[in-house]
XYZ file of C-alpha atoms in Angstrom:
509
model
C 0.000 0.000 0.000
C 0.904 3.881 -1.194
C -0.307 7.171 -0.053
C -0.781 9.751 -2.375
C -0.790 12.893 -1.382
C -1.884 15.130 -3.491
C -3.320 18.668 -4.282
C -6.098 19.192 -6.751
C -6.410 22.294 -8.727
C -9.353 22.955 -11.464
C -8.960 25.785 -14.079
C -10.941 27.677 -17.056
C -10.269 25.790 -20.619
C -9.079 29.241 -21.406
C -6.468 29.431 -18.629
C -4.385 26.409 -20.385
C -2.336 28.275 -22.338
C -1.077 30.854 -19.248
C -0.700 27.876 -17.547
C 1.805 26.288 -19.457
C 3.619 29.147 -20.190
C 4.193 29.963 -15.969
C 8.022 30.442 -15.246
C 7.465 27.534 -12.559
C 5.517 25.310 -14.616
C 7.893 26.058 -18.311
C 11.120 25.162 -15.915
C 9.821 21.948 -14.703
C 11.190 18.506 -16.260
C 8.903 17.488 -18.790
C 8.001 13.818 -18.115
C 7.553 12.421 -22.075
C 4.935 13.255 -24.011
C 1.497 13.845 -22.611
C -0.593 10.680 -22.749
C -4.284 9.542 -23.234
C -5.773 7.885 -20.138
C -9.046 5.747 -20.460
C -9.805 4.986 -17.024
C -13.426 2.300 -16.178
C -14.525 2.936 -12.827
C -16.291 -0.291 -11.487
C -18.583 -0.881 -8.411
C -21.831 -3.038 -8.280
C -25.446 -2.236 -9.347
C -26.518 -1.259 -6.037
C -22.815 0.564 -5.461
C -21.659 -1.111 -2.607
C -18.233 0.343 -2.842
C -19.271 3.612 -3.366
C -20.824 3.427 0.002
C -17.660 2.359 1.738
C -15.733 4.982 0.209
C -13.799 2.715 -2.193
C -12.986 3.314 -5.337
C -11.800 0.541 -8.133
C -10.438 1.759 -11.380
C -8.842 -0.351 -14.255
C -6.441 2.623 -16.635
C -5.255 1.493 -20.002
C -2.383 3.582 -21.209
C -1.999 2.135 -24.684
C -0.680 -1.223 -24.030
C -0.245 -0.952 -20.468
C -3.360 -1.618 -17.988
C -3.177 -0.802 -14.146
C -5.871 -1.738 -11.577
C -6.001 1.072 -8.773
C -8.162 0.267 -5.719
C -8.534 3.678 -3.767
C -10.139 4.984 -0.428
C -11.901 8.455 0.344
C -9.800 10.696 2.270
C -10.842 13.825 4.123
C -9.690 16.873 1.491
C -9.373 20.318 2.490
C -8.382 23.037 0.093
C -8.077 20.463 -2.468
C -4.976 18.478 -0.654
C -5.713 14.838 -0.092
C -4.122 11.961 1.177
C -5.138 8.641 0.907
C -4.565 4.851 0.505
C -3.954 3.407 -2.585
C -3.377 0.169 -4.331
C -1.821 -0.214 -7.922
C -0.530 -3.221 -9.714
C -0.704 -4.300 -13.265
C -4.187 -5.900 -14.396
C -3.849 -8.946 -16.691
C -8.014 -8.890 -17.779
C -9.084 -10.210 -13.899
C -9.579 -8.506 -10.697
C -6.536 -9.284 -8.304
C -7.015 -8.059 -4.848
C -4.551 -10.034 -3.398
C -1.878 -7.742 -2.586
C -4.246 -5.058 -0.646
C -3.333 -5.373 2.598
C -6.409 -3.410 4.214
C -8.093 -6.472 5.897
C -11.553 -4.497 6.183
C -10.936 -3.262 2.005
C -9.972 -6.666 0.411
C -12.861 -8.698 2.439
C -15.241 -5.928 0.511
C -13.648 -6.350 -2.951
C -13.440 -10.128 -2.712
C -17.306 -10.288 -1.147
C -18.246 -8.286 -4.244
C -15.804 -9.715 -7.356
C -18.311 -11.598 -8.598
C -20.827 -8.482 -9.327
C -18.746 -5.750 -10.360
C -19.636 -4.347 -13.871
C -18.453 -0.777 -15.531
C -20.170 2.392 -13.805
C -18.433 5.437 -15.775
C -15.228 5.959 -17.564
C -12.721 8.908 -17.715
C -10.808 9.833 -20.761
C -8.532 12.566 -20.719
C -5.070 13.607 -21.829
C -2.247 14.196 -19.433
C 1.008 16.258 -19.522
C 3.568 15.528 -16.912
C 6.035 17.720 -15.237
C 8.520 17.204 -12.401
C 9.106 20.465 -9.906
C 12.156 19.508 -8.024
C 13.693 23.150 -7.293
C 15.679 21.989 -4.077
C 16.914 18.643 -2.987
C 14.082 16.442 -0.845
C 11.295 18.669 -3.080
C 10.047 16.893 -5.470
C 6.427 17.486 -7.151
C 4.592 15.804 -9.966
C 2.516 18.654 -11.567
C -0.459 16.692 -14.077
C -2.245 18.805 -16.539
C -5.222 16.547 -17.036
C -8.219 17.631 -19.937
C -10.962 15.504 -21.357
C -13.980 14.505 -19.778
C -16.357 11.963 -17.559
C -18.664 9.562 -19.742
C -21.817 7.599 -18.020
C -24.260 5.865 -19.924
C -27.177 5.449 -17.300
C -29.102 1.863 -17.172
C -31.699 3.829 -19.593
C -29.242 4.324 -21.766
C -28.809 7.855 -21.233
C -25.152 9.692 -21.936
C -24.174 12.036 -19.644
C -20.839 13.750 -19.681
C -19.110 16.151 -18.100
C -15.729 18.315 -18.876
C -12.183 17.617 -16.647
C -10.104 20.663 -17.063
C -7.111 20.479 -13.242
C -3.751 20.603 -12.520
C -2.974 17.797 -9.609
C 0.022 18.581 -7.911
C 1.495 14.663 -6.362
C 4.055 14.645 -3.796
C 7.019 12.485 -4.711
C 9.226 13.831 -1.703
C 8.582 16.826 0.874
C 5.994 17.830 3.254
C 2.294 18.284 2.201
C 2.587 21.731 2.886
C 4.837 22.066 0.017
C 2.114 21.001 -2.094
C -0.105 24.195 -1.074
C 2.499 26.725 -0.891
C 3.334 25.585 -4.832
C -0.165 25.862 -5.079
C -0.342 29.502 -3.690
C 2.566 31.017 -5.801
C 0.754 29.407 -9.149
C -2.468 31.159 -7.872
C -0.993 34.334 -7.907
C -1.194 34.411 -11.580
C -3.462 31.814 -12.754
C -7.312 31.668 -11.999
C -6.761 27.890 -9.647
C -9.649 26.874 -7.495
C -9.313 23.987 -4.809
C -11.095 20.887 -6.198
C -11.850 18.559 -3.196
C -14.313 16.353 -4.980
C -12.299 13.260 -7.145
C -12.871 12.034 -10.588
C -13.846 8.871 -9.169
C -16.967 11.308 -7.253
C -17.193 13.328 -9.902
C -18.459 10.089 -11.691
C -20.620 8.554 -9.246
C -22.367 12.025 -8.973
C -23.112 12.220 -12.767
C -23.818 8.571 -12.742
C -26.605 8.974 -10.213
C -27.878 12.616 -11.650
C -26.800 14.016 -8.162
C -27.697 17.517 -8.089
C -25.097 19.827 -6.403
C -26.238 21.546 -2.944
C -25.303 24.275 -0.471
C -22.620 22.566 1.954
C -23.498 23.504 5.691
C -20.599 23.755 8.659
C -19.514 20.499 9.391
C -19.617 19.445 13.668
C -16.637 19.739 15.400
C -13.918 17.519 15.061
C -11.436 18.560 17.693
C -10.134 16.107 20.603
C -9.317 17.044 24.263
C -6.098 16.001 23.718
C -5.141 18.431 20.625
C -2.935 21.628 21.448
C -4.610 24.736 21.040
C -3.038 25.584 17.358
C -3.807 22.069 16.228
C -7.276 22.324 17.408
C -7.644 25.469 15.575
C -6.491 24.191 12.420
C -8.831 21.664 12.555
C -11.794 23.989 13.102
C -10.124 26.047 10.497
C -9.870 23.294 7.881
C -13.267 22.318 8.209
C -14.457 25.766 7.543
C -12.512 25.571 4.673
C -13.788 22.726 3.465
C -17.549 24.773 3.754
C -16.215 27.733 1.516
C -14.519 25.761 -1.064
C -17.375 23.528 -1.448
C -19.740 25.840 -2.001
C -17.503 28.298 -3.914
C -16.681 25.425 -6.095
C -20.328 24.074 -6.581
C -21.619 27.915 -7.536
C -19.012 28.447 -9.972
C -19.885 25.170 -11.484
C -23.261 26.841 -12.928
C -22.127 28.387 -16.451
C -24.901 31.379 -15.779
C -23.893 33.227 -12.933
C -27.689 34.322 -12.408
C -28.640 30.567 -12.429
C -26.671 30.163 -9.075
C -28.939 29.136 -5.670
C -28.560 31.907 -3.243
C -27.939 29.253 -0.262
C -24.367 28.519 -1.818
C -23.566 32.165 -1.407
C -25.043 32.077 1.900
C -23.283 28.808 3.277
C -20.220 30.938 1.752
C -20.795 33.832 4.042
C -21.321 31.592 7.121
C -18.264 30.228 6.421
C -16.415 33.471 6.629
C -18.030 34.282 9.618
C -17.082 31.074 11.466
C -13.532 31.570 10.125
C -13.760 35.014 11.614
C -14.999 34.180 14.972
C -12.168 31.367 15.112
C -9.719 33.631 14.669
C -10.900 35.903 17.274
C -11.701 32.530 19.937
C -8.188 31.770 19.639
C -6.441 34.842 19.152
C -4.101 34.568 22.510
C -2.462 31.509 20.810
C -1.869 32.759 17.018
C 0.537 35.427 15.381
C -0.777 39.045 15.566
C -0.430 39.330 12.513
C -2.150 36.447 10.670
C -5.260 36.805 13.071
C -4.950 40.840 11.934
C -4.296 40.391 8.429
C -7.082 37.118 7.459
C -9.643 39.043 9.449
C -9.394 41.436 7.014
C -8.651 39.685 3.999
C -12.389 37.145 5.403
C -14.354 40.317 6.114
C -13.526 41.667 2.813
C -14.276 38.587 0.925
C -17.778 38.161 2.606
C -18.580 42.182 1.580
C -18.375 41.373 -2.010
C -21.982 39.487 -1.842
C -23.555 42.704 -0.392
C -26.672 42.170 1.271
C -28.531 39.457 -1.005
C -29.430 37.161 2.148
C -31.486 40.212 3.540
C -33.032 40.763 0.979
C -33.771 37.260 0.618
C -34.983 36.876 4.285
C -37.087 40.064 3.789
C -38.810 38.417 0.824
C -39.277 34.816 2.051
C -40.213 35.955 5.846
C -41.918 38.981 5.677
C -43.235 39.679 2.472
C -44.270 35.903 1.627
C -46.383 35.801 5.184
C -48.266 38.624 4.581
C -51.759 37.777 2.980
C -53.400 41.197 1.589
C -56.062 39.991 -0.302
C -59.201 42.113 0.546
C -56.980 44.164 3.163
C -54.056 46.247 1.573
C -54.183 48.378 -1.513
C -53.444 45.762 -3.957
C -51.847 48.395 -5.983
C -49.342 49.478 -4.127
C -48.583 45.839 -3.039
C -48.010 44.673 -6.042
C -45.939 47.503 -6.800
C -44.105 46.706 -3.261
C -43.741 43.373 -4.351
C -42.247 44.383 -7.647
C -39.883 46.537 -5.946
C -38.740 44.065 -3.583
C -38.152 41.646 -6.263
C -36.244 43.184 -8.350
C -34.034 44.624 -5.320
C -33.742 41.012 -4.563
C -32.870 39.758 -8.176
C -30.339 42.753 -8.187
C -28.435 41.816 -5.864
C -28.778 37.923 -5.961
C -27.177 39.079 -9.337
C -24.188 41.325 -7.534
C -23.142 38.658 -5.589
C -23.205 35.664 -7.709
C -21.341 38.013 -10.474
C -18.976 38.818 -7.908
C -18.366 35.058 -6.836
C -14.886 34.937 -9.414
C -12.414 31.831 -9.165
C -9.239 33.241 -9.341
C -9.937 35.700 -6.171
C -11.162 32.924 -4.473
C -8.618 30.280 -5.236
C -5.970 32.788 -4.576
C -7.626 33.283 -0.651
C -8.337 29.470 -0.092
C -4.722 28.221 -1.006
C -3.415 31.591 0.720
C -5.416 31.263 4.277
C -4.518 27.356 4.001
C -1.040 27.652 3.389
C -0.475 30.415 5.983
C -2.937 28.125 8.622
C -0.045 24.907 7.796
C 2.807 27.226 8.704
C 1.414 28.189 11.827
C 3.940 27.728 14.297
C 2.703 26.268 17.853
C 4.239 28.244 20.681
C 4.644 27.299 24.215
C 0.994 29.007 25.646
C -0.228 26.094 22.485
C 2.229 23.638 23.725
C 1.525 24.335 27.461
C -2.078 25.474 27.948
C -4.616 22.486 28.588
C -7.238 22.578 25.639
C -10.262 22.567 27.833
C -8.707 25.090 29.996
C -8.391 27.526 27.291
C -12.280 26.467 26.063
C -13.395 27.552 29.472
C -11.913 30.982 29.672
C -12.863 31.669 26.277
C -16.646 30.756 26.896
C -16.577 32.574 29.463
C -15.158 35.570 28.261
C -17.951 35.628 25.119
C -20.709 35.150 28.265
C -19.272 38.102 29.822
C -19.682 40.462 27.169
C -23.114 39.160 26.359
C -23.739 39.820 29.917
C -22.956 43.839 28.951
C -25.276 43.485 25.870
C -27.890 42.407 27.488
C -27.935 44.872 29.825
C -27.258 47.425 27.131
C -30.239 45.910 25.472
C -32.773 46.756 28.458
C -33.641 49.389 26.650
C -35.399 47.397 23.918
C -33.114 49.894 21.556
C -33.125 48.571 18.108
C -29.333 48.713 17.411
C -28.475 47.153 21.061
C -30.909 44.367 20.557
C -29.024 43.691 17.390
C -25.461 44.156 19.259
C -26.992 41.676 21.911
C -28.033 38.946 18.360
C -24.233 39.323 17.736
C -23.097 38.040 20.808
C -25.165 34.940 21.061
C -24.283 34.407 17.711
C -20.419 34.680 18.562
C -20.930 32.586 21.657
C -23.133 29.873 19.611
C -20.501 29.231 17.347
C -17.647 28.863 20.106
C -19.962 26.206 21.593
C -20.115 24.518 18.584
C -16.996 24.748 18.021
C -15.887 23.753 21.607
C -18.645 21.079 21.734
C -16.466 17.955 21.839
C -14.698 18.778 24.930
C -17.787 18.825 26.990
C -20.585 16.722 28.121
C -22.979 16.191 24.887
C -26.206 16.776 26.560
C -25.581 19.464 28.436
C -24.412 20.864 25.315
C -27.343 20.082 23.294
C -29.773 21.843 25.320
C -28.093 25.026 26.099
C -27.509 25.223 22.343
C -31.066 24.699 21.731
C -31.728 27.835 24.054
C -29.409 29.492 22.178
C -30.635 28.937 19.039
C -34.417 29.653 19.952
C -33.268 33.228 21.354
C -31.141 33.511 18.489
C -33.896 32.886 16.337
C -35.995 35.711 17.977
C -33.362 38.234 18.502
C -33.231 37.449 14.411
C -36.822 38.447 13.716
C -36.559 41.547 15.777
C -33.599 42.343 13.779
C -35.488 41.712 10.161
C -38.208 43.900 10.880
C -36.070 46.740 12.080
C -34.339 46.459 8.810
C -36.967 45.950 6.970
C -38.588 49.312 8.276
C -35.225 50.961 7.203
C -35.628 49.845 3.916
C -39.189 50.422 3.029
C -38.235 54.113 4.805
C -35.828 54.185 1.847
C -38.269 52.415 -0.964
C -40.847 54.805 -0.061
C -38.638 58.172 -0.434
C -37.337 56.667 -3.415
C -41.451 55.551 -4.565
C -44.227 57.625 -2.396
C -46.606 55.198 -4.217
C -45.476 52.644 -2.269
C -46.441 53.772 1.444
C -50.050 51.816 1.885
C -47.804 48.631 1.007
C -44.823 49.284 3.075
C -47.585 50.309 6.203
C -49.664 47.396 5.843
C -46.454 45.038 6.113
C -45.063 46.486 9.245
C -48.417 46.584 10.552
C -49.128 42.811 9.553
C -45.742 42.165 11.595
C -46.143 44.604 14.720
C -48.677 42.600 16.849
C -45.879 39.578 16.646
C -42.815 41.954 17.126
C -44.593 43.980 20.165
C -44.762 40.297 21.635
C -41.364 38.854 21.201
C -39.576 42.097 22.182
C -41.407 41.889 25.274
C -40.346 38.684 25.987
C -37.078 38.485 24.368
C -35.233 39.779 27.351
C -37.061 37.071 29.525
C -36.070 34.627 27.346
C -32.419 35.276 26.575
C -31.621 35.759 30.780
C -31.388 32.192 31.839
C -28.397 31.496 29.319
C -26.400 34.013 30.654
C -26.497 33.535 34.110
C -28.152 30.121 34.683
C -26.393 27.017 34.498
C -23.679 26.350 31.595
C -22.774 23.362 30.139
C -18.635 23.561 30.409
């Protein structure tokens, strides 16, 4: 058994030529001449390798055939590593040499059934980046495509344009910081899903879907830079999934307005991580990525509250027989279009080389991190306590700040549970699961009030603004407010009531 570790990079068609023509790429050792791969991916009807992660795939290189038997690795950023098998194949399945117990008792169970699933056929140039003795880097320019004819008898296919960077000797880092200098100058986004995946999904008509935050993975017995690359990675893993699976859609407008919003969460959970665990990182990279994340997330402009202000507020109101159906329907124009405006901002401003260029930047600066000796010394759980704490504190202030029912500190006080939700989450593995479970669920149903409160407030600033802008719309933009204000009267009474017992009654670490 191998590992391979490697990164995976995908690219515009157009971008070829600028990538071949790279100072790093032009000086690396060309391996031969590129070659034609024909790759059969095979599994059983009902996929029972597919749904232990394994992967069996017979290449044919002209003459030459190789049978590769591969598991699923966790990939962040694009950089992989995983098991792998590879011998030649002489027209039968041999799985005697895979030394996996758990992976050749699956193969062997299932010889008898396997049949073709999907092929991949693409053409591969070769290059060796060795710039420094015990560095040495295959870089792959694959392009061609994924082929499935379904059981109906349907062909599906679907274009492979990616650079995969293989390490052949050096640290995996070395992989994304190669990665990171190429990005620079080429458009290169993180691809974390395989060909073999890539397959399976076109095989079974998968459509793709927002990808939410993932539950904590940390371990009590992690350091606290270690834990917070792990929290980090997995955030990662949120933003380049769904940055990857919007920028799959050729029409930017076409793009579902959850993957930009999963996209956004994801930079604020990155945020709030680097601010949870500020006393153990650099200055500097906690300054400079809050920045750089903060920035990132403004370029989508407000398209989720506009989104919420449809779907919530304007979608409950019913104004048949009761509003001026005018003017609502005006309102309802208005709103629309607002919404399709900047639905439209933010998907056009969803580009691949910026993000590439921040992924493989914030992952390669998150692997050099060094651990100092407050990480090296300071008990994991320890450091989860006093940073709870701390966020409880200050949403002790806000609260009180918020006794005055104020708009703005209400929405100050929406902040802080928010912040202190996600270092829960975050910190949710160190600390006894039911306790946790039900302190989050408080959390979350304040949260989820403090969030109304905070919709219509907005929304009142905005139909102030839509009605300056269009007088013909006042009726409208009264009758909604006044649909909502019997409900809002009620939960900002009550709000106060409900959010008190979190921050002083019992907690769960």
């Amino acid at each position: 058994m191998s590992h391979e570790i490697e990164l995976k990079l995908a690219l515009p068609q157009r971008a070829l030529p600028a990538l071949r023509r790279h100072p790093l790429v032009a000086a690396a050792h060309k391996l031969g001449n590129a070659v034609t791969l024909d790759n059969t991916y095979y599994d059983t009807p009902d996929l029972a390798l597919k749904a232990r992660k394994v992967a069996l795939r017979i290449r044919r290189q002209g003459r030459l055939s190789l049978q590769t038997v591969k598991c699923a690795a966790v990939s962040s950023g694009g950089l992989s590593q995983r098991p792998e098998w590879e011998q030649a194949y002489a027209e039968q399945f041999d799985f005697s040499a895979i030394d996996a117990a758990e992976v050749a008792k699956l193969l062997n169970r299932h010889r008898d059934a396997l049949v073709p699933v999907f092929t991949t056929r693409f053409r591969r140039e070769t290059r060796r980046h060795a710039p420094r003795p015990g560095l040495s880097i295959l870089l792959m320019i694959d392009t061609g495509e994924v082929i499935v004819t379904t059981p109906a008898g349907e062909l599906r296919r679907t274009p492979i344009c990616e650079l995969e960077l293989e390490l052949e000797a050096g640290r995996p880092q070395d992989l994304v910081e190669l990665a990171n200098t190429l990005a620079q100058d080429l458009p290169l986004m993180p691809a974390d899903i395989s060909k073999a995946e890539r397959g399976y999904r076109l095989f079974l008509g998968t459509p793709l879907s927002a990808t939410r935050a993932e539950a904590s993975a940390i371990t009590p017995g992690q350091n606290v830079v270690d834990a917070f690359r792990t929290l980090a990675l997995s955030c990662v893993r949120q933003w380049q999934a769904n940055a990857a699976a919007a920028l799959a859609h050729a029409d930017p407008d076409s793009i579902h307005p959850d993957f930009i919003h999963q996209l956004r969460v994801s930079q604020r959970r990155l945020r709030a991580l680097l601010k949870f665990f500020a006393p153990a990182l650099p200055a500097d990279f906690v300054g400079e990525w809050n920045v750089r994340l903060r920035e990132n997330a403004a370029r989508f402009g407000d398209a989720r509250d506009l989104d919420v202000f449809c779907t919530e507020l304007l979608d409950a109101v019913t104004p048949e027989g009761l509003a001026d159906a005018a003017a609502f329907e005006a309102l309802l124009q208005t709103a629309h279009a607002m919404r399709d405006a900047a639905r439209s901002h933010a998907t056009h401003n969803l580009d691949m080389a910026t993000q590439g260029r921040l992924l493989l930047g914030f992952t390669a600066a998150l692997l050099q991190l060094p651990t100092g000796s407050l990480a090296e010394a300071a008990d994991l759980r320890t450091f989860a306590r006093l940073r709870l704490d701390r966020l409880r504190k200050r949403a002790r202030r806000q609260f009180e700040a918020a006794a005055t029912l104020v708009p703005t500190r209400l929405h100050a006080l929406r902040i802080g549970f928010k912040q202190l939700r996600y270092g829960i989450e975050f910190f949710a593995p160190l600390f006894p699961p039911k306790a946790v479970g039900r302190y989050l669920e408080g959390m979350v149903r304040a949260q989820t009030l403090l969030g109304f409160l905070q919709d219509v407030d907005t929304a009142q600033a905005r139909l102030a603004q839509w009605v300056q802008d269009k007088p013909a719309l006042a009726p409208a933009a009264a009758f909604v407010l006044g649909w909502h204000a019997s409900r809002y009267a009620r939960l900002r009474r009550r709000v106060l009531h409900d959010c008190e017992p979190l921050l002083w009654g019992k907690k769960p670490w």
